Short mmCIF file of N, CA and C in Angstrom, two decimals:
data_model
loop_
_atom_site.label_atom_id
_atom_site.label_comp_id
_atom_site.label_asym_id
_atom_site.label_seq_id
_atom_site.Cartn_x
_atom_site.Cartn_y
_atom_site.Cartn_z
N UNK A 1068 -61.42 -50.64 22.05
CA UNK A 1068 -61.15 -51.04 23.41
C UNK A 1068 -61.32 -52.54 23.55
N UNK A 1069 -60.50 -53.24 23.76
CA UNK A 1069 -60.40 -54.55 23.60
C UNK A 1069 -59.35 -54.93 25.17
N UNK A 1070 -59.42 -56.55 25.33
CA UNK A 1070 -58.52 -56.81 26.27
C UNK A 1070 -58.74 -56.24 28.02
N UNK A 1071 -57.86 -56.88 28.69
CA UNK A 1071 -58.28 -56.26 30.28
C UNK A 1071 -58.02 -54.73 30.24
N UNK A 1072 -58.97 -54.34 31.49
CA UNK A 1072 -58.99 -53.16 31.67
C UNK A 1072 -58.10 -52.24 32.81
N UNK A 1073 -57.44 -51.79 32.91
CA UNK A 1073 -56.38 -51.34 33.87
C UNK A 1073 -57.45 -50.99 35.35
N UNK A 1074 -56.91 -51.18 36.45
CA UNK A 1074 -58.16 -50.58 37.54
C UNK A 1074 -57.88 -49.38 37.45
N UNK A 1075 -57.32 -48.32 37.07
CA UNK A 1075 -57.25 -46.65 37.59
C UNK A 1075 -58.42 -46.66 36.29
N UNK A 1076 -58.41 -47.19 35.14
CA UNK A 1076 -59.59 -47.26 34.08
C UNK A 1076 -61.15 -47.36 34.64
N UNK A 1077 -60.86 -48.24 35.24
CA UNK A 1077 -62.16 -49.01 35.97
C UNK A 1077 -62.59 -48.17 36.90
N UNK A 1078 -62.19 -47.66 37.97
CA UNK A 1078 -62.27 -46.56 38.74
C UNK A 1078 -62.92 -45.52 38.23
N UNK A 1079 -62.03 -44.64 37.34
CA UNK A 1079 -62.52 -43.49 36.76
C UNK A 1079 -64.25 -44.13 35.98
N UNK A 1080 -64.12 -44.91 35.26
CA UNK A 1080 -65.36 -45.65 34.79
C UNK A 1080 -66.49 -45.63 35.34
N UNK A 1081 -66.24 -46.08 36.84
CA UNK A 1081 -67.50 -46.03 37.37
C UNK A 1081 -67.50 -45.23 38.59
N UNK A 1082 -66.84 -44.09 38.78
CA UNK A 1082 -66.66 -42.41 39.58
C UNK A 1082 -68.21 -41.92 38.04
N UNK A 1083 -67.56 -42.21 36.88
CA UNK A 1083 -68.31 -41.28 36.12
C UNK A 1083 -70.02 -42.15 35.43
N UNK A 1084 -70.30 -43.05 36.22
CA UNK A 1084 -71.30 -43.83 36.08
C UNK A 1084 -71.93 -43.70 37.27
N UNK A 1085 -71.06 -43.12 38.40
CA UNK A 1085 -72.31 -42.73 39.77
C UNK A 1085 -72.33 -41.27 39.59
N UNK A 1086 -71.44 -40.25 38.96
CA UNK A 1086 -71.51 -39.41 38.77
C UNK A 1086 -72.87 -38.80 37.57
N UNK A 1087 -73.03 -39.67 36.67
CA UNK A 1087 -74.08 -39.49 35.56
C UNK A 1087 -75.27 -39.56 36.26
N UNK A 1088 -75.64 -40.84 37.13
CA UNK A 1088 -76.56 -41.50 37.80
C UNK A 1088 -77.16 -40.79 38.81
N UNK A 1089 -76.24 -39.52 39.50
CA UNK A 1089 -76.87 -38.48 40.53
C UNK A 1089 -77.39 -37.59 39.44
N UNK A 1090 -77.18 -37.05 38.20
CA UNK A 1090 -77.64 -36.65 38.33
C UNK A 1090 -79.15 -35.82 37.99
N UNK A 1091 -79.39 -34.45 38.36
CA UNK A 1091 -81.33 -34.71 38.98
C UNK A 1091 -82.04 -34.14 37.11
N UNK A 1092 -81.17 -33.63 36.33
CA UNK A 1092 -81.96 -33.09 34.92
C UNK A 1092 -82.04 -34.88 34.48
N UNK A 1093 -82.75 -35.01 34.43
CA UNK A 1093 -83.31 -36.82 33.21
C UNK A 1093 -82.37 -36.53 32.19
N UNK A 1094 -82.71 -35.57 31.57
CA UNK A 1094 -82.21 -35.45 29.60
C UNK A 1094 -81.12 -35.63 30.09
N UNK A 1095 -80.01 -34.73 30.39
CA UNK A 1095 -78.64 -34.57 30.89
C UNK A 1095 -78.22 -35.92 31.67
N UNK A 1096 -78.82 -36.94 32.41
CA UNK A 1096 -78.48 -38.05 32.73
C UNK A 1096 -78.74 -38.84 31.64
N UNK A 1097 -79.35 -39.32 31.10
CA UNK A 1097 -79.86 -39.92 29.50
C UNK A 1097 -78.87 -39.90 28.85
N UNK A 1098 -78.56 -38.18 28.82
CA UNK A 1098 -77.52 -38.10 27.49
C UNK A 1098 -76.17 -38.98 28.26
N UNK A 1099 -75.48 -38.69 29.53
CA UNK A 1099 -74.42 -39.18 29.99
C UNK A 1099 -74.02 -40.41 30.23
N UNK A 1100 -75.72 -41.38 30.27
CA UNK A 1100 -75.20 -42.62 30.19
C UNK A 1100 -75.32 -43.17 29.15
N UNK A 1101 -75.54 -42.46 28.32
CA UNK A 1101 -75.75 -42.96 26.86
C UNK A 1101 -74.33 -43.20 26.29
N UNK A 1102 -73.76 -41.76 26.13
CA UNK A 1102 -72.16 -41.62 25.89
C UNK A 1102 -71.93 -42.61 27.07
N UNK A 1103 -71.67 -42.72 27.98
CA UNK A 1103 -70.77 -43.79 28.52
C UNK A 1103 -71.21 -45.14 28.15
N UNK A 1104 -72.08 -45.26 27.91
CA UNK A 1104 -72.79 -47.02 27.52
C UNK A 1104 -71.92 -47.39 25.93
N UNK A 1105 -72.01 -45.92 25.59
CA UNK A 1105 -71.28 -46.13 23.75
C UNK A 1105 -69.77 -46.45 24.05
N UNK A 1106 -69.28 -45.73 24.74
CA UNK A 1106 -67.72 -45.88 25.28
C UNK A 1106 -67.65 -47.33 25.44
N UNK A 1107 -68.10 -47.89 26.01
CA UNK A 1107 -68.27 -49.59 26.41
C UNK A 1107 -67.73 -50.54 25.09
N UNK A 1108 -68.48 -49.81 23.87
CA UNK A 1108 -68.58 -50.94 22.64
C UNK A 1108 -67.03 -51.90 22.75
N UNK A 1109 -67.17 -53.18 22.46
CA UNK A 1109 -66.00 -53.83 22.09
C UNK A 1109 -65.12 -54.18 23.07
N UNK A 1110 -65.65 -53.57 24.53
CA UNK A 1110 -64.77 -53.83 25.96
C UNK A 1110 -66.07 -54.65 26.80
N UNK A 1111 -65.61 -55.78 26.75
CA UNK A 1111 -66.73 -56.61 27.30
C UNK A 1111 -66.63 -56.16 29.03
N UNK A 1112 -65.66 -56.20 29.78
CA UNK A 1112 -65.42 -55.61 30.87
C UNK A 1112 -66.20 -54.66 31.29
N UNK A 1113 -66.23 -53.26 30.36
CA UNK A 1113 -66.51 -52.29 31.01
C UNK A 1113 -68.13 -52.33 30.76
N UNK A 1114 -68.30 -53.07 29.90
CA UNK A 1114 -69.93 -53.10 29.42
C UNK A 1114 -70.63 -53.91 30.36
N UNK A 1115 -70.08 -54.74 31.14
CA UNK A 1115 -70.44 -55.40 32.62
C UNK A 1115 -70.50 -54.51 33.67
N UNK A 1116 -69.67 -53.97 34.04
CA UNK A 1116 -69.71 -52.65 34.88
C UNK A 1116 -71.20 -51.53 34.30
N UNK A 1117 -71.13 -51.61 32.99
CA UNK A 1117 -72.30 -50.59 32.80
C UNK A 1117 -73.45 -51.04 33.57
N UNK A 1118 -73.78 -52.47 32.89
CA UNK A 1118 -75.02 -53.47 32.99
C UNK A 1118 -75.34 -53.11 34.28
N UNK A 1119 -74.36 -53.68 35.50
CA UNK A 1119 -74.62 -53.90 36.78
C UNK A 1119 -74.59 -52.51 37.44
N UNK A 1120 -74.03 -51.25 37.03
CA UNK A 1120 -74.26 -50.21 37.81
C UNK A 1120 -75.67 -49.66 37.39
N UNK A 1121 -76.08 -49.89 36.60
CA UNK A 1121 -77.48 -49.25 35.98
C UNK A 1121 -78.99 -50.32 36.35
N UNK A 1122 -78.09 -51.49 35.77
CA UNK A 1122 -79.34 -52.35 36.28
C UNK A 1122 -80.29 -51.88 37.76
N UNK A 1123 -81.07 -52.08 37.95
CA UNK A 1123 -82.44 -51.93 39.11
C UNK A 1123 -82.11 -52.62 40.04
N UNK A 1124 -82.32 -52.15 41.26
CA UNK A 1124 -81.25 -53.19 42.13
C UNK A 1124 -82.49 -54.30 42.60
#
């Protein structure tokens, strides 16, 4: 994953980064933002979006 990111990409991206983030099992959120944090590799874009939706506000 390289290069800009389409917005319907970006969208779905972070639908499934507030979607991981509700929810209430830990392990099962752990595991989901884990896989999505890995998805990120090599897309500097979307790995900004990770940072800032997860970061502590």
């Amino acid at each position: 994953m390289s290069g800009s990111v389409n917005a319907d990409l970006k969208s779905s991206y972070v639908a499934a980064l507030k979607s991981a983030m509700g929810e209430s099992d830990p392990l099962v959120r752990d595991g989901l933002l884990e896989s999505l944090q890995m998805s990120t590799q090599g897309n500097h874009e979307l790995d900004s979006i990770f940072q800032q939706a997860t970061s502590p506000a």
